[in-house]
Amino acid sequence: MADGVPRVAQVVLDTTDARALAEFYRALLGLEYRAGDEPPAPGEPDPAGEDWLVLRPPPGGIQLAFQQVASLPPSTWPEGGVPQQMHLDCTVPDVAELDRQHRRALELGARLLRDRSDDPEEPLRVYADPAGHPFCVFVG
């Protein structure tokens, strides 16, 4: 504990497919699996992927963990119904990188929810990951 306060160790996302969601964020954010959480060889069982997986960041980043749950209604934000409850904010240095990451996010399986890439104050895009969790990528 620094200065007598707790430190955030990781953000945990519930999902009905821990391995698939971990793979999405591993590819999107360039994270690495915690030792022992790596995907098994093709055709081998995946006991870790049926429970809890952790992705580690480069120095200065925050860990993401994925907890397997039986069911999870995806957020319907911004329309209402099922709120987002929490989301991840990711930054890029400029609009050109925002556009490049937009293409990557869609290729990896994200769904665009809101496009404010032309906002002169804070260009951003909001996506849903494959499990329905919203996340933002903005210039900052």
PDB file of C-alpha atoms in Angstrom:
ATOM      1  CA  MET A   1       0.000   0.000   0.000  1.00  0.00           C
ATOM      2  CA  ALA A   2       1.285   3.390  -1.006  1.00  0.00           C
ATOM      3  CA  ASP A   3       0.401   6.308   1.255  1.00  0.00           C
ATOM      4  CA  GLY A   4      -1.921   4.146   3.358  1.00  0.00           C
ATOM      5  CA  VAL A   5      -4.486   3.467   0.617  1.00  0.00           C
ATOM      6  CA  PRO A   6      -5.248   0.289  -1.344  1.00  0.00           C
ATOM      7  CA  ARG A   7      -3.931  -0.061  -4.883  1.00  0.00           C
ATOM      8  CA  VAL A   8      -6.086  -1.395  -7.724  1.00  0.00           C
ATOM      9  CA  ALA A   9      -4.502  -4.717  -8.730  1.00  0.00           C
ATOM     10  CA  GLN A  10      -6.729  -5.605 -11.654  1.00  0.00           C
ATOM     11  CA  VAL A  11     -10.079  -5.132 -13.314  1.00  0.00           C
ATOM     12  CA  VAL A  12     -12.202  -8.287 -13.466  1.00  0.00           C
ATOM     13  CA  LEU A  13     -14.711  -8.870 -16.256  1.00  0.00           C
ATOM     14  CA  ASP A  14     -17.419 -11.504 -15.934  1.00  0.00           C
ATOM     15  CA  THR A  15     -17.998 -13.484 -19.114  1.00  0.00           C
ATOM     16  CA  THR A  16     -19.628 -16.663 -20.358  1.00  0.00           C
ATOM     17  CA  ASP A  17     -16.435 -17.470 -22.338  1.00  0.00           C
ATOM     18  CA  ALA A  18     -13.359 -16.479 -20.340  1.00  0.00           C
ATOM     19  CA  ARG A  19     -10.859 -17.759 -22.916  1.00  0.00           C
ATOM     20  CA  ALA A  20     -12.483 -15.971 -25.867  1.00  0.00           C
ATOM     21  CA  LEU A  21     -12.757 -12.653 -24.029  1.00  0.00           C
ATOM     22  CA  ALA A  22      -9.197 -12.932 -22.698  1.00  0.00           C
ATOM     23  CA  GLU A  23      -7.978 -13.598 -26.244  1.00  0.00           C
ATOM     24  CA  PHE A  24      -9.858 -10.519 -27.511  1.00  0.00           C
ATOM     25  CA  TYR A  25      -8.210  -8.213 -24.954  1.00  0.00           C
ATOM     26  CA  ARG A  26      -4.823  -9.932 -25.267  1.00  0.00           C
ATOM     27  CA  ALA A  27      -4.795  -9.139 -28.980  1.00  0.00           C
ATOM     28  CA  LEU A  28      -6.365  -5.676 -28.681  1.00  0.00           C
ATOM     29  CA  LEU A  29      -4.161  -4.397 -25.860  1.00  0.00           C
ATOM     30  CA  GLY A  30      -0.972  -6.429 -26.350  1.00  0.00           C
ATOM     31  CA  LEU A  31      -1.183  -8.130 -22.958  1.00  0.00           C
ATOM     32  CA  GLU A  32       0.364 -11.458 -21.921  1.00  0.00           C
ATOM     33  CA  TYR A  33      -1.093 -14.323 -19.929  1.00  0.00           C
ATOM     34  CA  ARG A  34      -0.051 -14.889 -16.342  1.00  0.00           C
ATOM     35  CA  ALA A  35       2.093 -18.027 -16.131  1.00  0.00           C
ATOM     36  CA  GLY A  36      -0.196 -21.051 -16.207  1.00  0.00           C
ATOM     37  CA  ASP A  37      -3.097 -19.213 -17.867  1.00  0.00           C
ATOM     38  CA  GLU A  38      -1.855 -19.579 -21.447  1.00  0.00           C
ATOM     39  CA  PRO A  39      -4.187 -21.346 -23.917  1.00  0.00           C
ATOM     40  CA  PRO A  40      -3.721 -25.119 -24.073  1.00  0.00           C
ATOM     41  CA  ALA A  41      -2.518 -26.942 -27.177  1.00  0.00           C
ATOM     42  CA  PRO A  42      -5.267 -27.524 -29.759  1.00  0.00           C
ATOM     43  CA  GLY A  43      -7.558 -30.350 -28.683  1.00  0.00           C
ATOM     44  CA  GLU A  44      -6.374 -30.273 -25.052  1.00  0.00           C
ATOM     45  CA  PRO A  45      -8.730 -29.424 -22.157  1.00  0.00           C
ATOM     46  CA  ASP A  46      -8.737 -25.832 -20.879  1.00  0.00           C
ATOM     47  CA  PRO A  47      -9.515 -25.967 -17.136  1.00  0.00           C
ATOM     48  CA  ALA A  48      -8.165 -22.443 -16.508  1.00  0.00           C
ATOM     49  CA  GLY A  49     -10.369 -21.085 -19.302  1.00  0.00           C
ATOM     50  CA  GLU A  50     -13.415 -22.531 -17.577  1.00  0.00           C
ATOM     51  CA  ASP A  51     -12.829 -20.509 -14.405  1.00  0.00           C
ATOM     52  CA  TRP A  52     -10.430 -17.568 -14.136  1.00  0.00           C
ATOM     53  CA  LEU A  53      -7.753 -16.077 -16.416  1.00  0.00           C
ATOM     54  CA  VAL A  54      -5.365 -13.161 -15.895  1.00  0.00           C
ATOM     55  CA  LEU A  55      -3.645 -10.978 -18.478  1.00  0.00           C
ATOM     56  CA  ARG A  56      -0.605  -8.976 -17.436  1.00  0.00           C
ATOM     57  CA  PRO A  57       0.292  -5.579 -18.841  1.00  0.00           C
ATOM     58  CA  PRO A  58       3.587  -3.985 -19.710  1.00  0.00           C
ATOM     59  CA  PRO A  59       5.066  -1.951 -16.826  1.00  0.00           C
ATOM     60  CA  GLY A  60       2.723   0.789 -15.673  1.00  0.00           C
ATOM     61  CA  GLY A  61      -0.437  -0.913 -16.945  1.00  0.00           C
ATOM     62  CA  ILE A  62      -3.180  -2.712 -15.084  1.00  0.00           C
ATOM     63  CA  GLN A  63      -4.021  -6.401 -15.114  1.00  0.00           C
ATOM     64  CA  LEU A  64      -7.268  -7.671 -16.588  1.00  0.00           C
ATOM     65  CA  ALA A  65      -8.878 -10.824 -15.238  1.00  0.00           C
ATOM     66  CA  PHE A  66     -11.740 -12.839 -16.694  1.00  0.00           C
ATOM     67  CA  GLN A  67     -14.157 -14.764 -14.517  1.00  0.00           C
ATOM     68  CA  GLN A  68     -16.337 -17.453 -16.045  1.00  0.00           C
ATOM     69  CA  VAL A  69     -20.055 -17.106 -15.231  1.00  0.00           C
ATOM     70  CA  ALA A  70     -23.038 -19.186 -16.327  1.00  0.00           C
ATOM     71  CA  SER A  71     -24.946 -16.272 -17.866  1.00  0.00           C
ATOM     72  CA  LEU A  72     -24.448 -12.581 -18.419  1.00  0.00           C
ATOM     73  CA  PRO A  73     -26.868 -10.248 -20.135  1.00  0.00           C
ATOM     74  CA  PRO A  74     -24.825  -7.937 -22.383  1.00  0.00           C
ATOM     75  CA  SER A  75     -25.103  -4.218 -21.776  1.00  0.00           C
ATOM     76  CA  THR A  76     -27.646  -2.473 -23.975  1.00  0.00           C
ATOM     77  CA  TRP A  77     -26.134   0.955 -23.300  1.00  0.00           C
ATOM     78  CA  PRO A  78     -26.745   3.581 -24.654  1.00  0.00           C
ATOM     79  CA  GLU A  79     -30.326   2.448 -25.424  1.00  0.00           C
ATOM     80  CA  GLY A  80     -31.185   1.526 -21.822  1.00  0.00           C
ATOM     81  CA  GLY A  81     -32.395  -1.720 -20.292  1.00  0.00           C
ATOM     82  CA  VAL A  82     -29.088  -3.222 -19.142  1.00  0.00           C
ATOM     83  CA  PRO A  83     -26.619  -0.529 -17.984  1.00  0.00           C
ATOM     84  CA  GLN A  84     -22.915  -0.716 -18.739  1.00  0.00           C
ATOM     85  CA  GLN A  85     -22.116  -0.848 -14.969  1.00  0.00           C
ATOM     86  CA  MET A  86     -18.418  -0.344 -15.746  1.00  0.00           C
ATOM     87  CA  HIS A  87     -16.254   0.184 -18.788  1.00  0.00           C
ATOM     88  CA  LEU A  88     -12.595   0.403 -19.763  1.00  0.00           C
ATOM     89  CA  ASP A  89     -11.080   3.636 -21.081  1.00  0.00           C
ATOM     90  CA  CYS A  90      -8.111   3.256 -23.428  1.00  0.00           C
ATOM     91  CA  THR A  91      -6.119   6.104 -24.934  1.00  0.00           C
ATOM     92  CA  VAL A  92      -4.178   6.644 -28.143  1.00  0.00           C
ATOM     93  CA  PRO A  93      -1.958   9.611 -29.009  1.00  0.00           C
ATOM     94  CA  ASP A  94      -3.789  11.008 -32.057  1.00  0.00           C
ATOM     95  CA  VAL A  95      -6.726  10.654 -34.467  1.00  0.00           C
ATOM     96  CA  ALA A  96      -4.681   8.650 -36.988  1.00  0.00           C
ATOM     97  CA  GLU A  97      -4.015   6.041 -34.289  1.00  0.00           C
ATOM     98  CA  LEU A  98      -7.662   6.201 -33.218  1.00  0.00           C
ATOM     99  CA  ASP A  99      -8.613   5.257 -36.780  1.00  0.00           C
ATOM    100  CA  ARG A 100      -6.018   2.465 -36.908  1.00  0.00           C
ATOM    101  CA  GLN A 101      -7.219   1.017 -33.601  1.00  0.00           C
ATOM    102  CA  HIS A 102     -10.819   1.304 -34.813  1.00  0.00           C
ATOM    103  CA  ARG A 103     -10.061  -1.056 -37.681  1.00  0.00           C
ATOM    104  CA  ARG A 104      -8.210  -3.459 -35.333  1.00  0.00           C
ATOM    105  CA  ALA A 105     -11.030  -3.477 -32.766  1.00  0.00           C
ATOM    106  CA  LEU A 106     -13.623  -4.330 -35.416  1.00  0.00           C
ATOM    107  CA  GLU A 107     -11.405  -7.044 -36.936  1.00  0.00           C
ATOM    108  CA  LEU A 108     -10.993  -8.598 -33.475  1.00  0.00           C
ATOM    109  CA  GLY A 109     -14.756  -8.732 -32.910  1.00  0.00           C
ATOM    110  CA  ALA A 110     -15.689  -5.434 -31.236  1.00  0.00           C
ATOM    111  CA  ARG A 111     -18.941  -3.728 -32.181  1.00  0.00           C
ATOM    112  CA  LEU A 112     -19.070   0.066 -32.586  1.00  0.00           C
ATOM    113  CA  LEU A 113     -21.626   1.687 -30.250  1.00  0.00           C
ATOM    114  CA  ARG A 114     -20.858   5.386 -30.670  1.00  0.00           C
ATOM    115  CA  ASP A 115     -18.520   7.349 -32.944  1.00  0.00           C
ATOM    116  CA  ARG A 116     -17.326  10.759 -31.785  1.00  0.00           C
ATOM    117  CA  SER A 117     -14.060  10.626 -33.709  1.00  0.00           C
ATOM    118  CA  ASP A 118     -14.807  14.059 -35.181  1.00  0.00           C
ATOM    119  CA  ASP A 119     -15.214  15.732 -31.758  1.00  0.00           C
ATOM    120  CA  PRO A 120     -12.557  18.484 -31.688  1.00  0.00           C
ATOM    121  CA  GLU A 121     -12.361  18.460 -27.860  1.00  0.00           C
ATOM    122  CA  GLU A 122     -12.088  14.706 -27.264  1.00  0.00           C
ATOM    123  CA  PRO A 123     -12.188  12.385 -30.281  1.00  0.00           C
ATOM    124  CA  LEU A 124     -13.361   8.929 -29.211  1.00  0.00           C
ATOM    125  CA  ARG A 125     -15.190   5.780 -30.157  1.00  0.00           C
ATOM    126  CA  VAL A 126     -17.195   3.513 -27.861  1.00  0.00           C
ATOM    127  CA  TYR A 127     -17.347  -0.220 -28.561  1.00  0.00           C
ATOM    128  CA  ALA A 128     -18.816  -3.382 -27.089  1.00  0.00           C
ATOM    129  CA  ASP A 129     -16.378  -6.255 -26.663  1.00  0.00           C
ATOM    130  CA  PRO A 130     -17.494  -9.751 -27.760  1.00  0.00           C
ATOM    131  CA  ALA A 131     -19.184 -10.315 -24.364  1.00  0.00           C
ATOM    132  CA  GLY A 132     -21.029  -6.980 -24.582  1.00  0.00           C
ATOM    133  CA  HIS A 133     -18.905  -4.919 -22.144  1.00  0.00           C
ATOM    134  CA  PRO A 134     -18.508  -1.336 -23.373  1.00  0.00           C
ATOM    135  CA  PHE A 135     -15.033   0.136 -23.730  1.00  0.00           C
ATOM    136  CA  CYS A 136     -13.772   3.454 -25.088  1.00  0.00           C
ATOM    137  CA  VAL A 137     -10.766   4.380 -27.161  1.00  0.00           C
ATOM    138  CA  PHE A 138     -10.046   8.098 -27.122  1.00  0.00           C
ATOM    139  CA  VAL A 139      -7.300  10.554 -27.981  1.00  0.00           C
ATOM    140  CA  GLY A 140      -5.655  11.672 -24.774  1.00  0.00           C
TER     141      GLY A 140
END
